[in-house]
């Protein structure tokens, strides 16, 4: 299988816009994007969360997706959660952990009845929803459809 038209520029810009909404919503003054965090003593293993604040003990991931999640997307979120938990464990600190989504279907799915949803609850990961306006949601759907496989 080959991926066609896989440009993610729209989603990258969307995540940047969502970052500022998150920052405002959390009232954070120190939230940063894409900080490289070391997770072991030798320095050979790193994680890069979408947003992070050492001072406010916040770590999170932004997921720019429209509609219900498919298997690979669920695995991506599970991997993102593992990154946050790994950093929390190795740092010895407690962090407020977030998964940020922009679609109600995805939000409902992550709060529903599944092993992933239960894991989010058990490990204290908060799911935040910042819904998109209709025009932006349609643009996102078009981009996602263009990122199809042949």
PDB file of C-alpha atoms in Angstrom:
ATOM      1  CA  UNK A   1       0.000   0.000   0.000  1.00  0.00           C
ATOM      2  CA  UNK A   2       1.209   3.466  -0.809  1.00  0.00           C
ATOM      3  CA  UNK A   3       0.002   6.627   0.859  1.00  0.00           C
ATOM      4  CA  UNK A   4      -1.088   9.377  -1.507  1.00  0.00           C
ATOM      5  CA  UNK A   5      -1.155  13.142  -0.856  1.00  0.00           C
ATOM      6  CA  UNK A   6      -0.027  12.732   2.719  1.00  0.00           C
ATOM      7  CA  UNK A   7       0.651  16.406   3.443  1.00  0.00           C
ATOM      8  CA  UNK A   8      -0.045  17.125   7.081  1.00  0.00           C
ATOM      9  CA  UNK A   9       0.505  20.895   6.905  1.00  0.00           C
ATOM     10  CA  UNK A  10      -3.189  21.633   7.573  1.00  0.00           C
ATOM     11  CA  UNK A  11      -3.209  19.373  10.622  1.00  0.00           C
ATOM     12  CA  UNK A  12       0.044  20.890  11.908  1.00  0.00           C
ATOM     13  CA  UNK A  13      -1.458  24.378  11.625  1.00  0.00           C
ATOM     14  CA  UNK A  14      -4.661  23.151  13.257  1.00  0.00           C
ATOM     15  CA  UNK A  15      -2.691  21.709  16.185  1.00  0.00           C
ATOM     16  CA  UNK A  16      -0.908  25.044  16.582  1.00  0.00           C
ATOM     17  CA  UNK A  17      -4.270  26.833  16.749  1.00  0.00           C
ATOM     18  CA  UNK A  18      -5.565  24.267  19.259  1.00  0.00           C
ATOM     19  CA  UNK A  19      -2.425  24.757  21.357  1.00  0.00           C
ATOM     20  CA  UNK A  20      -3.332  28.409  21.954  1.00  0.00           C
ATOM     21  CA  UNK A  21      -6.889  27.425  22.882  1.00  0.00           C
ATOM     22  CA  UNK A  22      -5.496  24.882  25.365  1.00  0.00           C
ATOM     23  CA  UNK A  23      -3.135  27.458  26.822  1.00  0.00           C
ATOM     24  CA  UNK A  24      -6.021  29.902  27.323  1.00  0.00           C
ATOM     25  CA  UNK A  25      -8.379  27.235  28.675  1.00  0.00           C
ATOM     26  CA  UNK A  26      -5.853  25.981  31.233  1.00  0.00           C
ATOM     27  CA  UNK A  27      -4.782  29.530  32.110  1.00  0.00           C
ATOM     28  CA  UNK A  28      -1.192  28.478  31.553  1.00  0.00           C
ATOM     29  CA  UNK A  29       1.622  30.982  31.249  1.00  0.00           C
ATOM     30  CA  UNK A  30       4.416  28.457  30.757  1.00  0.00           C
ATOM     31  CA  UNK A  31       2.999  25.887  28.325  1.00  0.00           C
ATOM     32  CA  UNK A  32       5.416  25.063  25.475  1.00  0.00           C
ATOM     33  CA  UNK A  33       5.150  23.043  22.274  1.00  0.00           C
ATOM     34  CA  UNK A  34       7.194  19.996  21.299  1.00  0.00           C
ATOM     35  CA  UNK A  35       9.680  20.011  24.181  1.00  0.00           C
ATOM     36  CA  UNK A  36      12.226  17.168  24.088  1.00  0.00           C
ATOM     37  CA  UNK A  37      12.082  15.327  27.419  1.00  0.00           C
ATOM     38  CA  UNK A  38      14.670  12.777  28.535  1.00  0.00           C
ATOM     39  CA  UNK A  39      13.182   9.668  30.145  1.00  0.00           C
ATOM     40  CA  UNK A  40      16.242   7.714  31.264  1.00  0.00           C
ATOM     41  CA  UNK A  41      19.450   8.420  33.130  1.00  0.00           C
ATOM     42  CA  UNK A  42      21.768   7.848  30.171  1.00  0.00           C
ATOM     43  CA  UNK A  43      19.878  10.366  28.030  1.00  0.00           C
ATOM     44  CA  UNK A  44      19.314   7.985  25.146  1.00  0.00           C
ATOM     45  CA  UNK A  45      15.516   7.888  25.319  1.00  0.00           C
ATOM     46  CA  UNK A  46      13.338  10.940  24.727  1.00  0.00           C
ATOM     47  CA  UNK A  47       9.667  11.769  24.325  1.00  0.00           C
ATOM     48  CA  UNK A  48       8.246  14.882  22.678  1.00  0.00           C
ATOM     49  CA  UNK A  49       4.736  15.719  23.871  1.00  0.00           C
ATOM     50  CA  UNK A  50       2.647  18.207  21.891  1.00  0.00           C
ATOM     51  CA  UNK A  51       2.524  20.489  24.921  1.00  0.00           C
ATOM     52  CA  UNK A  52       4.316  20.592  28.243  1.00  0.00           C
ATOM     53  CA  UNK A  53       4.908  22.762  31.285  1.00  0.00           C
ATOM     54  CA  UNK A  54       7.463  21.767  33.895  1.00  0.00           C
ATOM     55  CA  UNK A  55       6.382  24.583  36.231  1.00  0.00           C
ATOM     56  CA  UNK A  56       2.675  23.748  36.076  1.00  0.00           C
ATOM     57  CA  UNK A  57       3.164  19.965  35.757  1.00  0.00           C
ATOM     58  CA  UNK A  58       1.142  19.679  32.535  1.00  0.00           C
ATOM     59  CA  UNK A  59       1.793  17.261  29.693  1.00  0.00           C
ATOM     60  CA  UNK A  60      -0.434  16.528  26.733  1.00  0.00           C
ATOM     61  CA  UNK A  61      -1.082  15.455  23.198  1.00  0.00           C
ATOM     62  CA  UNK A  62      -3.235  17.058  20.502  1.00  0.00           C
ATOM     63  CA  UNK A  63      -5.107  14.853  18.064  1.00  0.00           C
ATOM     64  CA  UNK A  64      -6.425  16.620  14.956  1.00  0.00           C
ATOM     65  CA  UNK A  65      -8.904  14.116  13.567  1.00  0.00           C
ATOM     66  CA  UNK A  66     -12.528  14.214  12.445  1.00  0.00           C
ATOM     67  CA  UNK A  67     -14.906  11.314  13.063  1.00  0.00           C
ATOM     68  CA  UNK A  68     -14.637   8.045  14.935  1.00  0.00           C
ATOM     69  CA  UNK A  69     -11.187   6.598  15.357  1.00  0.00           C
ATOM     70  CA  UNK A  70     -10.022   3.550  13.453  1.00  0.00           C
ATOM     71  CA  UNK A  71      -7.692   0.933  14.901  1.00  0.00           C
ATOM     72  CA  UNK A  72      -4.405   2.627  13.914  1.00  0.00           C
ATOM     73  CA  UNK A  73      -5.599   5.958  15.323  1.00  0.00           C
ATOM     74  CA  UNK A  74      -6.589   4.304  18.599  1.00  0.00           C
ATOM     75  CA  UNK A  75      -3.099   2.797  18.762  1.00  0.00           C
ATOM     76  CA  UNK A  76      -1.589   6.267  18.179  1.00  0.00           C
ATOM     77  CA  UNK A  77      -3.530   7.663  21.131  1.00  0.00           C
ATOM     78  CA  UNK A  78      -2.542   4.689  23.283  1.00  0.00           C
ATOM     79  CA  UNK A  79       1.097   5.325  22.330  1.00  0.00           C
ATOM     80  CA  UNK A  80       0.719   9.018  23.211  1.00  0.00           C
ATOM     81  CA  UNK A  81      -0.689   8.077  26.622  1.00  0.00           C
ATOM     82  CA  UNK A  82       2.223   5.700  27.204  1.00  0.00           C
ATOM     83  CA  UNK A  83       4.669   8.526  26.422  1.00  0.00           C
ATOM     84  CA  UNK A  84       3.040  10.734  29.038  1.00  0.00           C
ATOM     85  CA  UNK A  85       2.942   7.965  31.643  1.00  0.00           C
ATOM     86  CA  UNK A  86       6.576   7.047  30.949  1.00  0.00           C
ATOM     87  CA  UNK A  87       7.718  10.613  31.465  1.00  0.00           C
ATOM     88  CA  UNK A  88       5.621  10.997  34.603  1.00  0.00           C
ATOM     89  CA  UNK A  89       7.041   7.776  36.071  1.00  0.00           C
ATOM     90  CA  UNK A  90      10.673   8.479  35.210  1.00  0.00           C
ATOM     91  CA  UNK A  91      10.529  12.109  36.365  1.00  0.00           C
ATOM     92  CA  UNK A  92       9.093  11.113  39.747  1.00  0.00           C
ATOM     93  CA  UNK A  93       6.596  13.966  39.456  1.00  0.00           C
ATOM     94  CA  UNK A  94       2.821  14.031  39.046  1.00  0.00           C
ATOM     95  CA  UNK A  95       1.526  15.666  35.863  1.00  0.00           C
ATOM     96  CA  UNK A  96      -1.932  16.686  34.729  1.00  0.00           C
ATOM     97  CA  UNK A  97      -2.182  14.607  31.566  1.00  0.00           C
ATOM     98  CA  UNK A  98      -4.338  15.604  28.587  1.00  0.00           C
ATOM     99  CA  UNK A  99      -5.485  14.265  25.256  1.00  0.00           C
ATOM    100  CA  UNK A 100      -7.003  17.117  23.258  1.00  0.00           C
ATOM    101  CA  UNK A 101      -9.413  16.400  20.417  1.00  0.00           C
ATOM    102  CA  UNK A 102     -11.434  18.567  18.066  1.00  0.00           C
ATOM    103  CA  UNK A 103     -14.310  16.248  17.125  1.00  0.00           C
ATOM    104  CA  UNK A 104     -17.300  15.191  19.247  1.00  0.00           C
ATOM    105  CA  UNK A 105     -17.362  11.632  17.814  1.00  0.00           C
ATOM    106  CA  UNK A 106     -13.744  11.083  18.826  1.00  0.00           C
ATOM    107  CA  UNK A 107     -14.361  12.688  22.227  1.00  0.00           C
ATOM    108  CA  UNK A 108     -17.338  10.403  22.890  1.00  0.00           C
ATOM    109  CA  UNK A 109     -15.344   7.376  21.757  1.00  0.00           C
ATOM    110  CA  UNK A 110     -12.485   8.188  24.139  1.00  0.00           C
ATOM    111  CA  UNK A 111     -14.934   8.549  27.025  1.00  0.00           C
ATOM    112  CA  UNK A 112     -16.917   5.450  26.084  1.00  0.00           C
ATOM    113  CA  UNK A 113     -16.662   1.766  26.858  1.00  0.00           C
ATOM    114  CA  UNK A 114     -13.355   0.405  25.624  1.00  0.00           C
ATOM    115  CA  UNK A 115     -10.050  -0.653  27.103  1.00  0.00           C
ATOM    116  CA  UNK A 116      -8.489   2.611  25.924  1.00  0.00           C
ATOM    117  CA  UNK A 117     -11.266   4.750  27.444  1.00  0.00           C
ATOM    118  CA  UNK A 118     -10.979   2.852  30.727  1.00  0.00           C
ATOM    119  CA  UNK A 119      -7.187   3.254  30.666  1.00  0.00           C
ATOM    120  CA  UNK A 120      -7.582   7.007  30.245  1.00  0.00           C
ATOM    121  CA  UNK A 121      -9.826   7.101  33.299  1.00  0.00           C
ATOM    122  CA  UNK A 122      -7.607   4.771  35.380  1.00  0.00           C
ATOM    123  CA  UNK A 123      -4.421   6.708  34.644  1.00  0.00           C
ATOM    124  CA  UNK A 124      -5.990  10.135  35.145  1.00  0.00           C
ATOM    125  CA  UNK A 125      -5.762  11.339  31.550  1.00  0.00           C
ATOM    126  CA  UNK A 126      -8.269  14.112  30.887  1.00  0.00           C
ATOM    127  CA  UNK A 127      -9.830  14.288  27.431  1.00  0.00           C
ATOM    128  CA  UNK A 128     -10.557  17.861  26.338  1.00  0.00           C
ATOM    129  CA  UNK A 129     -12.771  18.787  23.388  1.00  0.00           C
ATOM    130  CA  UNK A 130     -12.288  21.973  21.375  1.00  0.00           C
ATOM    131  CA  UNK A 131     -14.831  21.668  18.578  1.00  0.00           C
ATOM    132  CA  UNK A 132     -14.037  23.173  15.216  1.00  0.00           C
ATOM    133  CA  UNK A 133     -16.285  25.491  13.277  1.00  0.00           C
ATOM    134  CA  UNK A 134     -18.059  23.858  10.312  1.00  0.00           C
ATOM    135  CA  UNK A 135     -15.679  25.247   7.685  1.00  0.00           C
ATOM    136  CA  UNK A 136     -12.539  24.067   9.487  1.00  0.00           C
ATOM    137  CA  UNK A 137     -14.088  20.655  10.199  1.00  0.00           C
ATOM    138  CA  UNK A 138     -14.881  20.224   6.485  1.00  0.00           C
ATOM    139  CA  UNK A 139     -11.330  21.242   5.540  1.00  0.00           C
ATOM    140  CA  UNK A 140      -9.993  18.671   8.001  1.00  0.00           C
ATOM    141  CA  UNK A 141     -12.226  15.962   6.517  1.00  0.00           C
ATOM    142  CA  UNK A 142     -10.988  16.814   3.015  1.00  0.00           C
ATOM    143  CA  UNK A 143      -7.355  16.618   4.143  1.00  0.00           C
ATOM    144  CA  UNK A 144      -7.992  13.302   5.859  1.00  0.00           C
ATOM    145  CA  UNK A 145      -9.721  11.912   2.764  1.00  0.00           C
ATOM    146  CA  UNK A 146      -6.750  13.013   0.635  1.00  0.00           C
ATOM    147  CA  UNK A 147      -4.483  11.043   2.943  1.00  0.00           C
ATOM    148  CA  UNK A 148      -5.954   7.807   1.690  1.00  0.00           C
ATOM    149  CA  UNK A 149      -4.170   4.606   0.773  1.00  0.00           C
ATOM    150  CA  UNK A 150      -4.117   2.907  -2.617  1.00  0.00           C
TER     151      UNK A 150
END
